[in-house]
Backbone as numpy.savetxt, mean C-alpha at the origin, in Angstrom:
# Nx Ny Nz CAx CAy CAz Cx Cy Cz
13.32 -1.40 -12.86 13.96 -2.64 -13.26 12.96 -3.50 -14.03
13.25 -3.75 -15.32 12.32 -4.48 -16.17 12.07 -5.89 -15.65
13.12 -6.54 -15.14 12.97 -7.90 -14.65 12.00 -7.98 -13.47
11.98 -6.95 -12.62 11.05 -6.96 -11.50 9.61 -6.85 -12.01
9.41 -6.07 -13.07 8.09 -5.99 -13.66 7.65 -7.34 -14.20
8.57 -8.05 -14.83 8.25 -9.38 -15.36 7.96 -10.36 -14.22
8.72 -10.23 -13.14 8.47 -11.08 -11.97 7.09 -10.80 -11.40
6.74 -9.52 -11.31 5.42 -9.13 -10.80 4.31 -9.76 -11.65
4.46 -9.67 -12.96 3.46 -10.25 -13.85 3.37 -11.76 -13.68
4.52 -12.40 -13.49 4.53 -13.85 -13.31 3.82 -14.25 -12.02
4.03 -13.48 -10.97 3.38 -13.77 -9.69 1.86 -13.59 -9.80
1.44 -12.51 -10.45 0.00 -12.26 -10.60 -0.65 -13.38 -11.41
0.02 -13.84 -12.46 -0.51 -14.95 -13.26 -0.56 -16.23 -12.43
0.43 -16.45 -11.61 0.48 -17.62 -10.73 -0.68 -17.57 -9.74
-0.88 -16.42 -9.14 -1.97 -16.26 -8.17 -3.34 -16.45 -8.81
-3.42 -16.19 -10.11 -4.68 -16.35 -10.84 -4.94 -17.80 -11.25
-4.01 -18.69 -10.89 -4.21 -20.10 -11.19 -3.28 -20.66 -12.23
-2.38 -19.84 -12.74 -1.43 -20.31 -13.74 -0.27 -21.04 -13.10
0.67 -21.54 -13.92 1.84 -22.23 -13.38 2.77 -21.27 -12.65
3.50 -21.80 -11.68 4.39 -20.96 -10.88 5.85 -21.07 -11.25
6.16 -21.86 -12.29 7.56 -22.11 -12.63 8.32 -20.83 -12.95
7.69 -19.95 -13.74 8.39 -18.73 -14.15 8.66 -17.84 -12.94
7.69 -17.70 -12.05 7.90 -16.88 -10.86 9.00 -17.47 -9.98
9.03 -18.78 -9.83 10.07 -19.43 -9.01 11.44 -19.22 -9.63
11.52 -19.39 -10.95 12.80 -19.22 -11.63 13.32 -17.79 -11.50
12.42 -16.83 -11.66 12.84 -15.43 -11.58 13.20 -15.04 -10.16
12.48 -15.58 -9.17 12.80 -15.29 -7.77 14.19 -15.79 -7.42
14.57 -16.93 -7.99 15.90 -17.48 -7.74 16.99 -16.68 -8.44
16.66 -16.11 -9.58 17.65 -15.38 -10.38 17.78 -13.92 -9.97
16.67 -13.30 -9.60 16.69 -11.88 -9.24 17.00 -11.70 -7.75
17.46 -10.53 -7.38 17.66 -10.26 -5.94 16.36 -9.83 -5.27
15.31 -10.69 -5.33 14.03 -10.35 -4.70 14.09 -10.78 -3.24
13.86 -9.83 -2.34 13.91 -10.16 -0.92 12.60 -9.90 -0.21
11.74 -9.07 -0.78 10.51 -8.69 -0.08 9.41 -8.39 -1.08
8.18 -8.49 -0.61 7.02 -8.13 -1.43 6.09 -7.26 -0.61
5.58 -6.22 -1.24 4.60 -5.32 -0.61 3.25 -5.63 -1.24
2.31 -6.08 -0.42 0.99 -6.49 -0.91 0.03 -5.32 -0.79
-0.42 -4.82 -1.94 -1.31 -3.66 -1.98 -2.62 -4.04 -2.65
-3.67 -3.30 -2.30 -5.00 -3.64 -2.81 -5.15 -3.37 -4.30
-4.69 -2.20 -4.77 -4.94 -1.83 -6.15 -3.82 -1.03 -6.77
-3.92 -0.74 -8.07 -2.86 -0.03 -8.79 -2.65 1.40 -8.34
-3.68 2.07 -7.80 -3.47 3.43 -7.31 -2.54 3.43 -6.10
-2.62 2.38 -5.28 -1.71 2.25 -4.14 -0.29 2.03 -4.61
-0.14 1.22 -5.65 1.19 0.98 -6.22 1.78 2.28 -6.74
0.96 3.09 -7.42 1.44 4.36 -7.97 1.90 5.29 -6.86
1.15 5.36 -5.77 1.50 6.26 -4.67 2.76 5.79 -3.96
2.87 4.51 -3.68 4.05 3.98 -3.00 5.29 4.19 -3.86
5.18 3.91 -5.15 6.33 4.10 -6.04 6.76 5.54 -6.14
5.78 6.45 -6.22 6.10 7.88 -6.33 6.77 8.39 -5.06
6.25 7.97 -3.91 6.84 8.44 -2.66 8.24 7.88 -2.46
8.43 6.62 -2.82 9.77 6.04 -2.72 10.75 6.79 -3.61
10.34 7.10 -4.84 11.21 7.83 -5.76 11.54 9.22 -5.23
10.56 9.86 -4.57 10.81 11.19 -4.02 11.84 11.15 -2.90
12.02 9.99 -2.31 13.03 9.81 -1.27 14.34 9.27 -1.85
14.41 9.22 -3.16 15.63 8.75 -3.81 15.80 7.24 -3.78
14.69 6.52 -3.63 14.77 5.07 -3.54 14.17 4.42 -4.78
14.81 3.34 -5.20 14.30 2.51 -6.29 14.00 1.15 -5.68
12.74 0.91 -5.36 12.39 -0.30 -4.63 12.72 -1.56 -5.42
12.51 -1.53 -6.73 12.83 -2.70 -7.54 14.32 -3.03 -7.46
15.16 -2.00 -7.54 16.61 -2.22 -7.45 17.01 -2.71 -6.06
16.20 -2.40 -5.06 16.46 -2.87 -3.70 15.95 -4.29 -3.46
15.34 -4.87 -4.47 14.82 -6.23 -4.32 13.43 -6.30 -3.73
12.68 -5.20 -3.84 11.32 -5.14 -3.29 10.32 -5.16 -4.44
9.43 -6.12 -4.43 8.38 -6.22 -5.44 7.10 -5.63 -4.88
6.60 -4.57 -5.50 5.37 -3.91 -5.06 4.23 -4.43 -5.93
3.27 -5.10 -5.31 2.24 -5.83 -6.04 0.85 -5.27 -5.82
0.09 -5.16 -6.89 -1.35 -4.91 -6.80 -2.06 -6.25 -6.89
-2.81 -6.60 -5.83 -3.45 -7.91 -5.78 -4.83 -7.94 -6.40
-5.38 -6.75 -6.72 -6.74 -6.72 -7.25 -7.80 -6.86 -6.18
-7.46 -6.46 -4.96 -8.43 -6.52 -3.87 -7.86 -7.22 -2.65
-8.29 -6.79 -1.47 -7.74 -7.30 -0.22 -8.07 -8.77 0.02
-9.15 -9.26 -0.57 -9.53 -10.65 -0.33 -8.53 -11.63 -0.92
-7.61 -11.15 -1.74 -6.61 -12.02 -2.36 -5.34 -12.15 -1.52
-5.27 -11.47 -0.39 -4.01 -11.42 0.35 -3.57 -12.80 0.82
-4.50 -13.65 1.23 -4.12 -14.97 1.68 -3.46 -15.79 0.59
-3.99 -15.69 -0.63 -3.43 -16.43 -1.76 -2.02 -15.95 -2.07
-1.83 -14.63 -2.13 -0.49 -14.10 -2.42 0.48 -14.43 -1.29
0.02 -14.38 -0.05 0.90 -14.68 1.08 1.36 -16.13 1.04
0.48 -17.04 0.66 0.88 -18.45 0.57 1.94 -18.66 -0.51
1.79 -17.97 -1.62 2.73 -18.14 -2.72 4.08 -17.49 -2.46
4.05 -16.34 -1.79 5.27 -15.54 -1.65 5.95 -15.66 -0.29
5.22 -16.06 0.73 5.74 -16.10 2.09 6.56 -17.34 2.39
6.68 -17.70 3.68 7.54 -18.81 4.10 7.21 -20.14 3.45
5.94 -20.37 3.13 5.54 -21.64 2.51 5.72 -21.63 1.00
6.07 -20.48 0.44 6.24 -20.35 -1.00 7.65 -19.94 -1.37
7.80 -18.70 -1.84 9.10 -18.22 -2.28 9.99 -17.73 -1.15
9.44 -17.64 0.05 10.25 -17.25 1.20 10.58 -15.77 1.28
9.74 -14.93 0.68 9.99 -13.49 0.72 9.45 -12.90 2.02
10.03 -11.80 2.42 9.51 -11.04 3.55 8.31 -10.24 3.05
7.20 -10.33 3.76 5.96 -9.70 3.31 5.54 -8.56 4.21
4.99 -7.54 3.58 4.36 -6.45 4.31 3.22 -5.94 3.45
2.42 -5.02 3.99 1.29 -4.54 3.22 0.72 -3.24 3.73
-0.03 -2.58 2.87 -0.74 -1.34 3.19 -2.19 -1.57 2.81
-3.11 -1.23 3.73 -4.51 -1.50 3.43 -5.42 -0.44 4.04
-6.68 -0.46 3.61 -7.70 0.40 4.20 -8.13 -0.19 5.54
-8.64 0.66 6.42 -9.10 0.19 7.73 -10.10 -0.95 7.58
-11.01 -0.84 6.63 -12.05 -1.86 6.47 -11.49 -3.21 6.05
-10.28 -3.23 5.50 -9.70 -4.47 5.01 -8.64 -5.03 5.95
-8.46 -4.43 7.10 -7.42 -4.88 8.04 -7.56 -6.37 8.35
-8.78 -6.83 8.57 -9.00 -8.22 8.93 -8.51 -9.20 7.87
-8.74 -8.88 6.61 -8.26 -9.75 5.53 -6.74 -9.89 5.58
-6.06 -8.77 5.78 -4.60 -8.79 5.83 -4.10 -9.56 7.04
-4.68 -9.28 8.20 -4.23 -9.95 9.43 -4.40 -11.46 9.31
-5.55 -11.90 8.84 -5.80 -13.34 8.73 -4.92 -13.97 7.65
-4.79 -13.27 6.52 -3.99 -13.82 5.43 -2.54 -14.01 5.80
-1.96 -13.04 6.51 -0.56 -13.15 6.91 -0.39 -14.10 8.08
-1.33 -14.09 9.00 -1.22 -14.97 10.17 -1.24 -16.43 9.76
-2.10 -16.78 8.82 -2.24 -18.18 8.42 -0.98 -18.74 7.77
-0.16 -17.88 7.22 1.07 -18.35 6.56 2.31 -18.05 7.38
2.13 -17.52 8.60 3.28 -17.10 9.41 4.17 -16.14 8.64
3.55 -15.33 7.78 4.32 -14.44 6.91 4.80 -13.21 7.62
4.15 -12.81 8.70 4.49 -11.55 9.35 5.62 -11.74 10.33
6.53 -10.81 10.32 7.61 -10.78 11.28 7.52 -9.48 12.07
8.00 -9.45 13.32 7.89 -8.23 14.13 8.59 -7.07 13.46
7.94 -5.92 13.48 8.53 -4.73 12.88 9.14 -3.81 13.94
9.14 -4.25 15.19 9.73 -3.48 16.27 10.77 -4.34 16.95
11.79 -3.73 17.60 12.80 -4.52 18.29 12.16 -5.43 19.33
12.67 -6.65 19.44 12.13 -7.60 20.39 12.73 -7.39 21.77
11.91 -7.41 22.79 12.35 -7.27 24.16 12.19 -8.61 24.85
13.05 -8.86 25.85 12.83 -10.07 26.62 11.67 -9.85 27.58
11.25 -10.90 28.27 10.05 -10.81 29.10 10.18 -9.76 30.19
11.35 -9.68 30.82 11.52 -8.71 31.90 11.44 -7.29 31.38
12.08 -7.03 30.24 12.02 -5.69 29.65 10.60 -5.34 29.24
9.91 -6.33 28.68 8.56 -6.08 28.21 7.62 -5.78 29.36
7.74 -6.55 30.43 6.86 -6.33 31.58 7.15 -5.00 32.25
8.42 -4.61 32.28 8.77 -3.33 32.90 8.26 -2.17 32.08
8.31 -2.32 30.76 7.90 -1.21 29.90 6.40 -1.11 29.78
5.71 -2.25 29.71 4.27 -2.24 29.50 3.63 -3.33 30.36
3.53 -3.12 31.65 3.08 -4.17 32.55 1.67 -4.65 32.29
0.82 -3.82 31.73 -0.57 -4.22 31.57 -1.00 -4.28 30.10
-0.08 -4.05 29.19 -0.47 -3.96 27.78 -0.52 -5.33 27.13
-1.56 -5.59 26.37 -1.63 -6.82 25.58 -0.69 -6.68 24.39
-0.02 -7.77 24.06 0.94 -7.72 22.97 0.22 -7.84 21.63
0.59 -7.01 20.65 -0.05 -7.08 19.34 0.25 -8.39 18.64
-0.70 -8.87 17.87 -0.51 -10.04 17.05 0.60 -9.75 16.05
1.64 -10.63 15.97 2.72 -10.37 15.02 2.23 -10.16 13.59
1.11 -10.79 13.24 0.59 -10.64 11.88 0.15 -9.23 11.58
-0.03 -8.40 12.61 -0.48 -7.04 12.38 0.66 -6.03 12.43
1.86 -6.48 12.78 2.96 -5.53 12.94 3.57 -5.10 11.61
3.30 -5.85 10.55 3.79 -5.48 9.22 2.66 -4.98 8.34
1.51 -4.72 8.93 0.38 -4.19 8.18 0.24 -2.72 8.52
0.29 -1.88 7.52 0.17 -0.44 7.73 -1.21 -0.02 7.23
-2.00 0.56 8.13 -3.43 0.73 7.89 -3.78 2.20 7.71
-4.48 2.50 6.61 -4.99 3.85 6.36 -6.31 4.03 7.10
-6.53 5.21 7.65 -7.73 5.45 8.47 -9.00 5.16 7.69
-9.09 5.64 6.46 -10.22 5.31 5.57 -9.65 4.56 4.37
-8.90 5.27 3.55 -8.15 4.66 2.46 -6.97 5.56 2.14
-6.15 5.15 1.19 -4.93 5.90 0.90 -5.25 7.28 0.34
-6.27 7.38 -0.50 -6.63 8.69 -1.05 -7.01 9.67 0.06
-7.75 9.18 1.03 -8.13 10.02 2.17 -6.90 10.48 2.93
-5.94 9.59 3.14 -4.70 9.95 3.83 -3.96 11.05 3.06
-3.87 10.91 1.75 -3.14 11.88 0.94 -3.84 13.23 0.94
-5.17 13.23 0.84 -5.92 14.49 0.83 -5.77 15.20 2.17
-5.85 14.47 3.27 -5.70 15.09 4.59 -4.30 15.65 4.78
-3.31 14.93 4.28 -1.92 15.39 4.43 -1.66 16.67 3.63
-2.22 16.75 2.44 -1.99 17.90 1.57 -2.91 19.07 1.88
-4.13 18.77 2.31 -5.14 19.81 2.51 -5.97 20.00 1.26
-7.23 20.39 1.46 -8.17 20.54 0.34 -7.67 21.55 -0.69
-7.18 22.69 -0.22 -6.75 23.75 -1.15 -5.63 23.27 -2.06
-4.65 22.59 -1.49 -3.52 22.10 -2.28 -3.97 21.03 -3.28
-4.87 20.16 -2.87 -5.36 19.13 -3.79 -6.11 19.77 -4.95
-6.92 20.78 -4.66 -7.64 21.48 -5.73 -6.67 22.16 -6.69
-5.57 22.70 -6.17 -4.55 23.31 -7.03 -3.94 22.26 -7.96
-3.69 21.08 -7.43 -3.11 20.01 -8.24 -4.09 19.54 -9.30
-5.36 19.46 -8.95 -6.38 19.07 -9.92 -6.46 20.10 -11.05
-6.37 21.37 -10.68 -6.34 22.43 -11.69 -5.11 22.28 -12.60
-3.96 22.04 -12.00 -2.73 21.91 -12.78 -2.77 20.70 -13.72
-3.53 19.68 -13.34 -3.63 18.48 -14.17 -4.72 18.59 -15.23
-5.42 19.75 -15.26 -6.43 19.97 -16.28 -7.80 19.38 -15.98
-8.05 19.06 -14.72 -9.31 18.42 -14.35 -10.24 19.32 -13.55
-9.96 20.63 -13.52 -10.78 21.51 -12.69 -12.23 21.54 -13.17
-12.45 21.61 -14.47 -13.83 21.67 -14.98 -14.58 20.38 -14.62
-13.92 19.26 -14.73 -14.55 17.99 -14.35 -14.91 17.99 -12.87
-14.04 18.54 -12.04 -14.32 18.63 -10.61 -15.52 19.53 -10.34
-15.55 20.67 -11.00 -16.67 21.60 -10.79 -18.00 20.97 -11.20
-18.00 20.24 -12.30 -19.21 19.54 -12.72 -19.62 18.49 -11.69
-18.66 17.78 -11.20 -18.92 16.75 -10.19 -19.51 17.35 -8.92
-18.97 18.49 -8.48 -19.43 19.11 -7.24 -20.85 19.65 -7.33
-21.33 19.88 -8.55 -22.70 20.36 -8.72 -23.74 19.24 -8.64
-23.29 18.02 -8.58 -24.23 16.91 -8.50 -24.95 16.92 -7.15
-26.25 16.67 -7.13 -27.01 16.67 -5.87 -26.44 15.71 -4.83
-25.87 14.60 -5.28 -25.34 13.60 -4.35 -24.19 14.13 -3.51
-23.54 15.21 -3.96 -22.38 15.74 -3.23 -22.77 16.73 -2.14
-24.03 17.13 -2.11 -24.46 18.07 -1.07 -24.40 17.40 0.29
-23.92 18.15 1.25 -23.83 17.62 2.60 -22.54 16.89 2.90
-21.72 16.63 1.90 -20.43 16.00 2.12 -19.37 17.07 2.34
-18.37 16.74 3.12 -17.27 17.67 3.33 -16.44 17.78 2.06
-15.65 18.84 1.96 -14.79 19.01 0.78 -13.83 17.84 0.64
-13.34 17.35 1.76 -12.43 16.21 1.73 -13.12 14.97 1.17
-14.34 14.72 1.61 -15.09 13.57 1.11 -15.40 13.72 -0.38
-15.72 14.93 -0.80 -16.02 15.17 -2.21 -14.80 14.90 -3.09
-13.64 15.38 -2.65 -12.42 15.16 -3.43 -12.09 13.67 -3.51
-12.24 12.99 -2.41 -11.96 11.55 -2.40 -12.86 10.81 -3.39
-14.14 11.16 -3.41 -15.06 10.52 -4.34 -14.75 10.91 -5.79
-14.35 12.15 -6.00 -14.01 12.60 -7.35 -12.88 11.77 -7.93
-11.90 11.44 -7.11 -10.75 10.69 -7.62 -11.14 9.31 -8.13
-12.27 8.80 -7.68 -12.69 7.47 -8.11 -13.77 7.45 -9.17
-14.05 8.62 -9.77 -15.18 8.69 -10.71 -14.84 8.33 -12.15
-13.59 8.20 -12.47 -13.19 7.92 -13.86 -12.08 6.89 -13.87
-12.14 5.95 -14.78 -11.13 4.91 -14.86 -9.75 5.53 -15.05
-8.82 5.11 -14.23 -7.45 5.60 -14.31 -7.17 6.83 -13.48
-8.22 7.50 -12.99 -8.00 8.75 -12.26 -7.33 8.49 -10.91
-7.77 7.45 -10.21 -7.15 7.14 -8.91 -5.68 6.81 -9.07
-5.35 6.08 -10.12 -3.95 5.73 -10.36 -3.14 6.99 -10.63
-3.66 7.84 -11.51 -2.96 9.08 -11.87 -2.74 9.96 -10.65
-3.79 10.16 -9.86 -3.66 11.06 -8.72 -2.98 10.40 -7.53
-2.95 9.08 -7.50 -2.12 8.44 -6.48 -0.68 8.88 -6.60
-0.20 8.94 -7.86 1.17 9.41 -8.11 1.29 10.91 -7.89
0.35 11.69 -8.44 0.43 13.16 -8.36 0.41 13.63 -6.91
-0.50 13.11 -6.12 -0.61 13.56 -4.73 0.60 13.12 -3.91
1.08 11.92 -4.14 2.25 11.45 -3.39 3.48 12.29 -3.72
3.64 12.65 -4.99 4.79 13.46 -5.39 4.73 14.86 -4.79
3.53 15.34 -4.46 3.37 16.70 -3.94 3.57 16.81 -2.44
3.72 15.68 -1.76 3.84 15.70 -0.30 5.15 16.33 0.15
5.08 17.17 1.16 6.29 17.66 1.81 6.86 16.55 2.69
8.18 16.51 2.87 8.77 15.43 3.65 8.22 15.30 5.07
7.79 16.42 5.64 7.28 16.36 7.02 5.77 16.16 7.08
5.15 15.88 5.93 3.70 15.69 5.89 3.32 14.33 5.31
4.23 13.39 5.37 3.95 12.05 4.84 2.95 11.34 5.75
1.86 10.82 5.23 0.92 10.07 6.08 1.63 8.93 6.80
1.28 8.74 8.05 1.96 7.75 8.88 1.99 6.34 8.27
0.89 5.84 7.69 0.96 4.49 7.12 1.98 4.37 5.99
2.05 5.37 5.12 3.02 5.35 4.03 4.44 5.46 4.55
4.65 6.36 5.49 5.97 6.53 6.08 6.42 5.25 6.76
5.52 4.65 7.52 5.86 3.41 8.21 6.20 2.29 7.24
5.44 2.18 6.17 5.69 1.14 5.18 7.07 1.29 4.57
7.40 2.49 4.09 8.69 2.69 3.43 9.84 2.55 4.41
9.66 3.00 5.63 10.71 2.88 6.64 10.99 1.42 6.96
9.96 0.58 6.86 10.12 -0.83 7.21 10.84 -1.63 6.14
10.95 -1.09 4.94 11.52 -1.86 3.83 13.04 -1.75 3.78
C-alpha cells in the first residue's frame, strides 16, 4: 500500500524533528491501527517477507512496520505513535542486548498492552502461586536470542543458508570472507552471521531471502510471536 509507505516516511521525518502534521493527517485518513517498531531495515525486510509467505499484507491490515534506525530511538517513536501521540497499538522485535531500551521506551508511554489473556487474581494465584508477573511493557516485545540474523540461520541450518548464498551468487564472496584470519575459531553459524553484515545492503537482502526460505514449522519463535500478535 503506497499510502502506508508515505505514512512511514512521514513518521520517520517527524521522529527526526520535523513537523508532525502530515503524519497526523495520514493517520486519521488511513486505516492505521498498529505500528511495529524494528531496529533496522533488515528486520523490516524479514518481517515483510514472512508475513507475505503467510498470505498477509500488513499494510492493508493497517499495520505500519517501521525501521527506527536503532533501538535507542524506541522511546521517541513510542511517544509519537502510542497513547500520548497517534494512539496506535505498539509492538516490537529486538535483539537481546536491546531489550532494555524497548522495555523502558514502551513502559514510559504506557504503550504496551498485555499480549496474553488476562486472569483474575484467583485464577492467577491458582495457576502460578509463586510466579512474579511480567512487566506489561515486555509482553509486546519479541526478543531474538542474539539478533534476527542469528535466529534465521539457526532455523534454516548452516547448510541451507550456504545453499541460498550460492543461489544468490555470493558464494565466492563467502569463501573469500571465510579465509580471513579473523574468522578462525568461530563457528559456522557465527561466520555466516558476520558475513551477512559485511557489505552495505546485504543484511537487508538476506533478511528477505532467509525469511522466504523458512518452512512453516521452522519459524523462529520471536518472529512467529510477533506476527501472531498482530
